[in-house]
Tab-separated table of C-alpha atoms in Angstrom:
chain	number	residue	atom	x	y	z
U	893	MET	CA	-42.062	51.514	84.804
U	894	SER	CA	-42.145	47.745	84.167
U	895	ASN	CA	-39.285	45.844	82.589
U	896	PHE	CA	-39.729	43.635	79.522
U	897	TYR	CA	-37.519	40.893	78.111
U	898	VAL	CA	-37.102	39.168	74.759
U	899	GLU	CA	-36.836	35.403	75.173
U	900	ARG	CA	-36.256	32.553	72.734
U	901	THR	CA	-38.247	29.360	73.241
U	902	ILE	CA	-38.198	25.858	71.768
U	903	THR	CA	-41.297	24.785	69.833
U	904	LYS	CA	-42.785	21.281	69.791
U	905	ASP	CA	-41.108	20.461	66.474
U	906	GLY	CA	-37.682	21.439	67.823
U	907	GLY	CA	-37.562	24.861	66.182
U	908	GLN	CA	-37.081	28.212	67.869
U	909	SER	CA	-39.613	30.928	68.582
U	910	VAL	CA	-39.437	34.420	70.122
U	911	ILE	CA	-41.678	35.889	72.827
U	912	LEU	CA	-41.914	39.090	74.867
U	913	VAL	CA	-42.357	38.711	78.633
U	914	ASN	CA	-42.742	41.159	81.500
U	915	GLU	CA	-40.682	41.248	84.690
U	916	ASN	CA	-42.893	38.492	86.144
U	917	TYR	CA	-42.135	36.367	83.075
U	918	GLN	CA	-45.719	36.568	81.873
U	919	ILE	CA	-46.070	36.395	78.101
U	920	ILE	CA	-47.435	39.534	76.419
U	921	GLU	CA	-50.164	37.754	74.500
U	922	GLU	CA	-50.969	40.385	71.863
U	923	VAL	CA	-47.280	40.526	70.913
U	924	ALA	CA	-47.085	36.714	70.882
U	925	LEU	CA	-49.978	36.566	68.386
U	926	PHE	CA	-48.279	39.104	66.120
U	927	LEU	CA	-44.923	37.298	66.253
U	928	ASN	CA	-46.648	33.996	65.515
U	929	TYR	CA	-48.186	35.663	62.456
U	930	LEU	CA	-44.710	36.706	61.281
U	931	GLU	CA	-43.489	33.144	61.834
U	932	GLN	CA	-46.385	31.758	59.769
U	933	LYS	CA	-45.443	34.213	57.010
U	934	GLY	CA	-42.002	32.557	56.897
U	935	ARG	CA	-39.979	35.407	58.400
U	936	ALA	CA	-36.521	34.435	59.686
U	937	THR	CA	-36.061	33.997	63.444
U	938	ASN	CA	-33.553	36.867	63.567
U	939	THR	CA	-36.041	39.139	61.775
U	940	ILE	CA	-38.799	38.204	64.218
U	941	GLU	CA	-36.456	38.850	67.123
U	942	SER	CA	-35.675	42.305	65.719
U	943	TYR	CA	-39.412	43.096	65.628
U	944	CYS	CA	-39.744	41.818	69.178
U	945	ARG	CA	-36.910	44.030	70.435
U	946	SER	CA	-38.591	47.096	68.940
U	947	LEU	CA	-41.858	46.100	70.619
U	948	LYS	CA	-39.970	45.607	73.896
U	949	GLU	CA	-38.938	49.261	73.789
U	950	TYR	CA	-42.438	50.312	72.800
U	951	TYR	CA	-43.996	48.404	75.693
U	952	SER	CA	-41.471	49.974	78.045
U	953	TRP	CA	-42.765	53.356	76.890
U	954	LEU	CA	-46.386	52.225	77.301
U	955	SER	CA	-45.582	51.217	80.877
U	956	TYR	CA	-43.796	54.529	81.460
U	957	GLU	CA	-46.904	56.406	80.270
U	958	ASN	CA	-49.298	53.963	81.982
U	959	LEU	CA	-51.014	53.225	78.666
U	960	LYS	CA	-52.479	50.185	76.927
U	961	PHE	CA	-51.383	49.795	73.325
U	962	TYR	CA	-54.938	50.270	72.044
U	963	GLU	CA	-55.198	53.650	73.830
U	964	VAL	CA	-52.428	55.289	71.791
U	965	ASN	CA	-53.166	58.007	69.238
U	966	GLN	CA	-50.932	60.183	67.043
U	967	ARG	CA	-50.727	62.978	69.607
U	968	LEU	CA	-49.314	60.581	72.213
U	969	LEU	CA	-46.699	59.240	69.813
U	970	ILE	CA	-44.688	62.445	70.161
U	971	SER	CA	-43.870	61.179	73.649
U	972	TRP	CA	-42.822	57.804	72.156
U	973	LEU	CA	-40.364	59.542	69.831
U	974	ASP	CA	-38.886	61.477	72.743
U	975	PHE	CA	-38.631	58.280	74.812
U	976	MET	CA	-36.923	56.497	71.908
U	977	HIS	CA	-34.285	59.191	71.537
U	978	ASN	CA	-33.511	59.602	75.233
U	979	GLN	CA	-34.217	56.320	77.009
U	980	VAL	CA	-33.731	53.541	74.464
U	981	GLY	CA	-30.187	52.195	74.392
U	982	SER	CA	-27.429	54.771	74.835
U	983	PRO	CA	-28.602	58.259	75.900
U	984	LYS	CA	-27.910	60.011	72.611
U	985	GLU	CA	-29.854	61.126	69.562
U	986	LYS	CA	-30.828	58.121	67.450
U	987	SER	CA	-30.102	57.977	63.751
U	988	PRO	CA	-33.049	58.232	61.322
U	989	ARG	CA	-32.419	54.617	60.340
U	990	THR	CA	-32.766	53.412	63.951
U	991	VAL	CA	-35.902	55.481	64.492
U	992	ASN	CA	-37.457	54.230	61.260
U	993	LYS	CA	-36.672	50.616	62.160
U	994	HIS	CA	-38.625	50.915	65.436
U	995	LEU	CA	-41.426	52.827	63.739
U	996	ALA	CA	-41.794	50.205	61.011
U	997	ALA	CA	-41.902	47.338	63.519
U	998	VAL	CA	-44.527	48.919	65.779
U	999	SER	CA	-46.564	50.169	62.821
U	1000	SER	CA	-46.638	46.599	61.439
U	1001	PHE	CA	-47.855	45.433	64.839
U	1002	TYR	CA	-50.807	47.855	64.667
U	1003	ARG	CA	-51.460	47.056	61.018
U	1004	TYR	CA	-51.794	43.379	61.918
U	1005	TYR	CA	-54.547	44.170	64.440
U	1006	VAL	CA	-56.275	46.485	61.968
U	1007	ASP	CA	-56.333	43.615	59.437
U	1008	VAL	CA	-57.683	41.033	61.891
U	1009	LYS	CA	-60.103	43.590	63.389
U	1010	GLY	CA	-58.846	43.106	66.905
U	1011	PHE	CA	-58.334	45.771	69.607
U	1012	VAL	CA	-58.022	48.696	67.134
U	1013	VAL	CA	-59.448	49.883	63.837
U	1014	ASP	CA	-56.889	52.633	63.220
U	1015	ASN	CA	-53.113	52.580	62.959
U	1016	PRO	CA	-51.846	55.642	64.879
U	1017	PHE	CA	-48.586	55.646	62.916
U	1018	ILE	CA	-50.277	56.134	59.567
U	1019	SER	CA	-51.926	59.158	58.005
U	1020	SER	CA	-54.559	58.124	55.488
U	1021	SER	CA	-56.467	59.993	52.826
U	1022	ASP	CA	-59.542	58.326	54.321
U	1023	SER	CA	-58.894	59.473	57.895
U	1024	THR	CA	-60.339	62.516	59.671
U	1025	SER	CA	-59.173	64.593	62.606
U	1026	ASN	CA	-60.995	62.172	64.941
U	1027	THR	CA	-58.362	59.802	66.380
U	1028	GLN	CA	-60.625	57.775	68.684
U	1029	TYR	CA	-60.641	54.009	68.178
U	1030	TYR	CA	-63.729	52.104	67.053
U	1031	VAL	CA	-65.068	55.225	65.290
U	1032	GLN	CA	-64.309	54.478	61.635
U	1033	ASN	CA	-63.245	51.508	59.549
U	1034	ILE	CA	-60.045	52.307	57.652
U	1035	ASN	CA	-58.763	50.070	54.895
U	1036	PRO	CA	-54.990	49.741	55.540
U	1037	ARG	CA	-54.365	49.462	51.803
U	1038	ASN	CA	-55.478	53.067	51.319
U	1039	VAL	CA	-52.816	54.542	53.599
U	1040	ASN	CA	-50.557	57.221	52.178
U	1041	PHE	CA	-47.555	57.739	54.443
U	1042	ASN	CA	-46.062	57.195	57.866
U	1043	MET	CA	-46.499	60.400	59.879
U	1044	PHE	CA	-43.306	59.981	61.879
U	1045	ARG	CA	-40.837	58.444	59.437
U	1046	GLN	CA	-37.575	60.378	59.252
U	1047	LYS	CA	-35.513	61.065	56.150
U	1048	GLU	CA	-32.371	58.954	56.025
U	1049	PRO	CA	-29.201	60.391	54.477
U	1050	LYS	CA	-28.004	58.539	51.400
U	1051	LYS	CA	-24.986	56.338	51.996
U	1052	LYS	CA	-22.091	55.784	49.680
U	1053	ASN	CA	-21.983	52.250	48.339
U	1054	THR	CA	-19.057	50.617	50.139
U	1055	LEU	CA	-20.378	47.075	50.112
U	1056	ARG	CA	-18.773	45.708	46.953
U	1057	LEU	CA	-15.189	44.527	46.698
U	1058	PHE	CA	-12.917	44.648	43.662
U	1059	ARG	CA	-10.889	41.715	42.350
U	1060	ASN	CA	-7.577	42.869	43.814
U	1061	GLN	CA	-9.206	43.271	47.246
U	1062	VAL	CA	-10.742	39.789	47.016
U	1063	GLU	CA	-7.311	38.318	46.251
U	1064	VAL	CA	-5.683	40.139	49.171
U	1065	LEU	CA	-8.374	38.925	51.574
U	1066	TYR	CA	-8.272	35.345	50.298
U	1067	ASN	CA	-4.495	35.092	50.523
U	1068	ALA	CA	-4.456	36.634	54.005
U	1069	LEU	CA	-6.648	33.768	55.266
U	1070	ASN	CA	-3.757	31.396	54.639
U	1071	ASN	CA	-1.730	33.151	57.348
U	1072	LEU	CA	-4.456	34.030	59.818
U	1073	THR	CA	-3.676	31.042	62.068
U	1074	LYS	CA	-0.809	28.580	62.414
U	1075	VAL	CA	-3.117	25.616	61.817
U	1076	LYS	CA	-3.094	24.647	58.140
U	1077	GLU	CA	-6.420	22.776	58.304
U	1078	ILE	CA	-8.227	25.785	59.780
U	1079	ASN	CA	-6.775	28.091	57.130
U	1080	THR	CA	-7.907	25.659	54.420
U	1081	ARG	CA	-11.440	25.599	55.835
U	1082	ASN	CA	-11.546	29.393	56.155
U	1083	GLN	CA	-10.400	29.906	52.578
U	1084	LEU	CA	-13.084	27.495	51.372
U	1085	ILE	CA	-15.772	29.333	53.359
U	1086	PHE	CA	-14.591	32.624	51.843
U	1087	ARG	CA	-14.524	31.199	48.320
U	1088	PHE	CA	-17.923	29.530	48.745
U	1089	MET	CA	-19.583	32.771	49.849
U	1090	TYR	CA	-17.845	34.788	47.149
U	1091	GLU	CA	-18.719	32.395	44.309
U	1092	THR	CA	-22.295	31.626	45.385
U	1093	GLY	CA	-23.506	34.784	47.148
U	1094	CYS	CA	-24.887	32.597	49.936
U	1095	ARG	CA	-25.796	34.058	53.320
U	1096	ILE	CA	-24.070	32.956	56.542
U	1097	GLY	CA	-26.968	30.705	57.538
U	1098	GLU	CA	-27.028	29.053	54.112
U	1099	THR	CA	-23.280	28.461	54.253
U	1100	LEU	CA	-23.165	27.094	57.799
U	1101	GLY	CA	-26.264	24.957	57.223
U	1102	LEU	CA	-24.851	23.330	54.072
U	1103	ARG	CA	-24.735	19.553	54.528
U	1104	LEU	CA	-22.773	16.717	52.957
U	1105	ASN	CA	-25.584	15.743	50.578
U	1106	ASP	CA	-26.170	19.324	49.431
U	1107	TYR	CA	-23.463	19.469	46.759
U	1108	SER	CA	-23.233	17.393	43.588
U	1109	GLU	CA	-20.631	14.686	42.997
U	1110	PRO	CA	-17.343	15.783	41.396
U	1111	ASP	CA	-17.422	14.978	37.693
U	1112	PRO	CA	-14.393	15.548	35.417
U	1113	ILE	CA	-16.643	15.642	32.341
U	1114	ASP	CA	-18.865	18.534	33.495
U	1115	ASP	CA	-17.768	22.151	33.934
U	1116	PHE	CA	-20.480	22.912	36.460
U	1117	GLY	CA	-21.973	21.346	39.553
U	1118	LEU	CA	-24.931	22.131	41.809
U	1119	ILE	CA	-25.407	23.427	45.328
U	1120	LYS	CA	-28.795	22.666	46.904
U	1121	LEU	CA	-29.845	24.961	49.739
U	1122	THR	CA	-32.221	22.913	51.869
U	1123	GLU	CA	-34.360	23.767	54.906
U	1124	TYR	CA	-33.780	21.087	57.550
U	1125	THR	CA	-36.122	20.332	60.464
U	1126	PRO	CA	-35.022	20.250	63.157
U	1127	LEU	CA	-31.930	22.393	62.667
U	1128	TYR	CA	-28.665	21.830	64.475
U	1129	HIS	CA	-28.755	25.531	65.355
U	1130	SER	CA	-30.922	28.560	64.558
U	1131	ASP	CA	-27.900	30.143	62.805
U	1132	HIS	CA	-28.376	27.547	60.032
U	1133	LYS	CA	-31.903	28.641	59.108
U	1134	LEU	CA	-32.579	29.548	55.467
U	1135	LYS	CA	-34.093	32.991	55.025
U	1136	THR	CA	-35.878	32.387	51.731
U	1137	GLY	CA	-36.353	28.634	51.461
U	1138	THR	CA	-34.941	25.854	49.293
U	1139	ARG	CA	-33.276	26.607	45.955
U	1140	ILE	CA	-30.626	25.112	43.637
U	1141	ILE	CA	-27.741	27.156	42.227
U	1142	PRO	CA	-25.080	26.199	39.647
U	1143	VAL	CA	-21.399	26.567	40.590
U	1144	SER	CA	-18.076	25.812	38.960
U	1145	MET	CA	-16.850	22.229	39.106
U	1146	ASP	CA	-13.605	23.629	40.572
U	1147	LEU	CA	-15.570	24.707	43.661
U	1148	ILE	CA	-17.244	21.285	43.893
U	1149	TYR	CA	-13.815	19.617	43.828
U	1150	GLU	CA	-12.492	21.950	46.529
U	1151	ILE	CA	-15.488	21.215	48.772
U	1152	ASP	CA	-15.062	17.486	48.234
U	1153	GLU	CA	-11.325	17.681	48.937
U	1154	TYR	CA	-12.001	19.452	52.234
U	1155	VAL	CA	-14.727	16.985	53.238
U	1156	CYS	CA	-12.680	13.878	52.397
U	1157	ASN	CA	-9.203	14.879	53.556
U	1158	VAL	CA	-9.389	17.832	55.970
U	1159	ARG	CA	-12.760	17.949	57.752
U	1160	PRO	CA	-12.928	16.284	61.222
U	1161	GLN	CA	-15.599	13.551	61.127
U	1162	LEU	CA	-18.356	13.013	63.705
U	1163	ASP	CA	-21.098	10.471	63.020
U	1164	ASP	CA	-23.941	12.713	64.213
U	1165	ILE	CA	-22.827	15.915	62.400
U	1166	ASP	CA	-23.125	16.276	58.634
U	1167	THR	CA	-22.656	20.003	58.005
U	1168	VAL	CA	-19.864	20.627	55.516
U	1169	PHE	CA	-18.137	23.231	57.675
U	1170	VAL	CA	-17.217	22.212	61.233
U	1171	ASN	CA	-14.989	23.315	64.106
U	1172	HIS	CA	-11.327	22.298	64.089
U	1173	ARG	CA	-10.496	23.216	67.680
U	1174	ASN	CA	-12.279	23.064	71.045
U	1175	THR	CA	-15.513	21.286	69.952
U	1176	VAL	CA	-13.756	19.451	67.119
U	1177	GLY	CA	-16.104	18.151	64.424
U	1178	LYS	CA	-19.144	20.042	65.720
U	1179	TYR	CA	-21.154	22.396	63.496
U	1180	MET	CA	-20.139	26.065	63.308
U	1181	ILE	CA	-22.257	29.042	64.399
U	1182	ARG	CA	-22.458	32.651	63.245
U	1183	ASN	CA	-20.204	34.076	65.989
U	1184	SER	CA	-17.260	32.067	64.638
U	1185	ILE	CA	-17.701	33.531	61.151
U	1186	ASP	CA	-18.226	37.068	62.426
U	1187	ASP	CA	-15.015	36.792	64.459
U	1188	LEU	CA	-13.144	35.396	61.453
U	1189	PHE	CA	-14.155	38.261	59.163
U	1190	SER	CA	-13.481	40.829	61.877
U	1191	ARG	CA	-9.887	39.589	62.257
U	1192	LEU	CA	-9.464	39.364	58.484
U	1193	SER	CA	-10.606	42.976	58.025
U	1194	GLU	CA	-8.206	44.121	60.738
U	1195	VAL	CA	-5.210	42.279	59.261
U	1196	THR	CA	-5.789	43.463	55.678
U	1197	ASN	CA	-7.245	46.893	56.480
U	1198	ILE	CA	-10.051	46.040	54.017
U	1199	LYS	CA	-13.547	46.103	55.494
U	1200	CYS	CA	-15.164	42.779	54.650
U	1201	THR	CA	-18.152	40.871	56.022
U	1202	PRO	CA	-19.980	37.814	54.669
U	1203	HIS	CA	-22.657	40.189	53.368
U	1204	THR	CA	-19.957	42.156	51.527
U	1205	LEU	CA	-19.130	38.989	49.578
U	1206	ARG	CA	-22.829	38.519	48.806
U	1207	HIS	CA	-23.104	42.079	47.446
U	1208	THR	CA	-19.896	41.619	45.463
U	1209	HIS	CA	-21.174	38.396	43.894
U	1210	GLY	CA	-24.442	40.033	42.816
U	1211	THR	CA	-22.636	43.069	41.437
U	1212	GLU	CA	-20.150	41.000	39.416
U	1213	LEU	CA	-22.984	38.941	37.943
U	1214	LYS	CA	-24.749	42.128	36.847
U	1215	GLU	CA	-21.539	43.566	35.390
U	1216	SER	CA	-21.077	40.412	33.320
U	1217	GLY	CA	-24.565	40.794	31.818
U	1218	TYR	CA	-26.387	38.287	34.032
U	1219	SER	CA	-30.151	38.930	34.053
U	1220	GLU	CA	-31.542	40.522	37.238
U	1221	VAL	CA	-34.264	37.864	37.236
U	1222	PHE	CA	-31.621	35.136	37.425
U	1223	ILE	CA	-29.655	37.073	40.051
U	1224	MET	CA	-32.834	37.393	42.122
U	1225	ASP	CA	-33.367	33.620	41.981
U	1226	ARG	CA	-29.714	32.811	42.648
U	1227	LEU	CA	-29.480	35.069	45.704
U	1228	GLY	CA	-32.869	33.991	47.034
U	1229	HIS	CA	-34.507	37.408	46.885
U	1230	GLN	CA	-38.280	37.750	46.996
U	1231	SER	CA	-38.410	40.816	44.741
U	1232	ILE	CA	-36.439	42.581	42.001
U	1233	GLY	CA	-36.419	45.656	44.250
U	1234	THR	CA	-34.205	43.851	46.736
U	1235	THR	CA	-31.905	42.614	43.969
U	1236	SER	CA	-31.431	46.129	42.581
U	1237	LYS	CA	-29.931	47.240	45.896
U	1238	TYR	CA	-27.031	44.857	45.268
U	1239	MET	CA	-26.098	46.380	41.938
U	1240	HIS	CA	-23.048	48.518	42.759
U	1241	ILE	CA	-21.748	48.877	39.207
U	1242	SER	CA	-18.207	50.232	38.885
U	1243	TYR	CA	-17.365	53.360	36.880
U	1244	ASP	CA	-15.296	51.352	34.364
U	1245	ASP	CA	-18.218	49.054	33.622
U	1246	GLN	CA	-20.595	51.991	33.299
U	1247	LEU	CA	-18.151	53.610	30.869
U	1248	ALA	CA	-17.801	50.408	28.826
U	1249	ALA	CA	-21.581	50.050	28.615
U	1250	TYR	CA	-21.980	53.682	27.555
U	1251	GLU	CA	-19.255	53.353	24.887
U	1252	SER	CA	-21.102	50.326	23.511
U	1253	PHE	CA	-24.331	52.335	23.493
U	1254	ILE	CA	-22.725	55.259	21.622
U	1255	LEU	CA	-21.147	52.949	19.039
U	1256	SER	CA	-24.454	51.189	18.381
U	1257	ARG	CA	-26.200	54.564	18.000
U	1258	ARG	CA	-23.618	55.820	15.529
U	1259	GLY	CA	-24.039	52.658	13.501
U	1260	SER	CA	-27.748	53.356	13.125
U	1261	LEU	CA	-27.289	56.925	11.815
C-alpha cells in the first residue's frame, strides 16, 4: 500500500494552497484539480485541507485495493467503509460524524468530475431516482441535481446545545483573564481579545487578521463605531484568512476606545507589523497565530472549569442578538454566514427567553378575544 501526504504550498501571489502527494512526492493531479476548484469557489484554506485529508485516506484505500478512483462502484465502497473504521486514525469504531465527513468530501470529489464530465459519469456514493442496477461507468448520463440521497451516510445522534454561554459565565471568564499571567500587558491584551470576540462574533482568523486601519476613530459624540473585516493579499499568515470575505459591522464606541487604548499605550510596535493583536513575549510585536489563542482558551477553561472556545463566544453573540429581537437576516450578515440555515444553528435560545416570548404571545392573543 502506498503512502500519501497532505502538503501546503506557496502560490505565485504569496498565498497558500494544499496538494496531495504520494510517497515519491508526485502530485495527485486529479485531486489537485478538485482542490483548485474549491479554492476558486472561495473555500477557506483550512476547509480545503480538511477535504484533502479525507481524500488522502481514500487514496490510501484505493492503493490498498489496487484500484483507480474511476473504477470504484457502490459494491466496492463497503470495503472503503471497513477500511475507514479499522485503518484510518486510531483503530476504533469511528463516530457517524467522522464517517459522514469523509463520505461528504469524497462524494464532492466525484460530483466535481461528474459535473465537468471527466473520468466518470456516475457518483458511486449517490443513489439516484434516475439510476439503474448497472453501476458501470460511461453507461448512462446522470444529472447530479436529480440525486436523492447518499447511500452510505450514517445517522448522527443529536447533541445537546452546550455552545452558548450565559452572562454570569462570561463575567467569570473575563475576570479570570486578568489573573491568568503575571504580566499586566498580556492580561490586558487577552481581555480585549475576549471582549472583541464576544461583542462582535468574529472568528479567530478575523480577529487575528484585524489591522490598525480596520477600526473607526474614537469619537465622543457617537455611540457606535465600525469594524471593517478586510481580506489582505498577501497575508502575514494563513491563520488570518477571512472565511466569508469583507464586511463592515457596527460596535459600541466603548469597544473602539478600548481597542485604541491598547494600540496606543500597551501594544508593542514594529514598523512592518500592523495587526491590532501582537505577541508580548518571545517574538515581541509580531502578529499572533491560532495556536496562541487556542492555548489561551484552553488554559482559561481549565482555570474556570467553564468550557469556552473562540467559537463558543461566536455562538453566544449570535444567540444573544436573537434573544434581543435582532433579525436573523442581520445576524447572518453580521456573522458572515452565507445562508440563513447556518445562522439558525447558532440560535440557542434560553428557557427564560422562550417563556417570556410565549407569555407575550398569550397576552396578545387574549387581547384579541
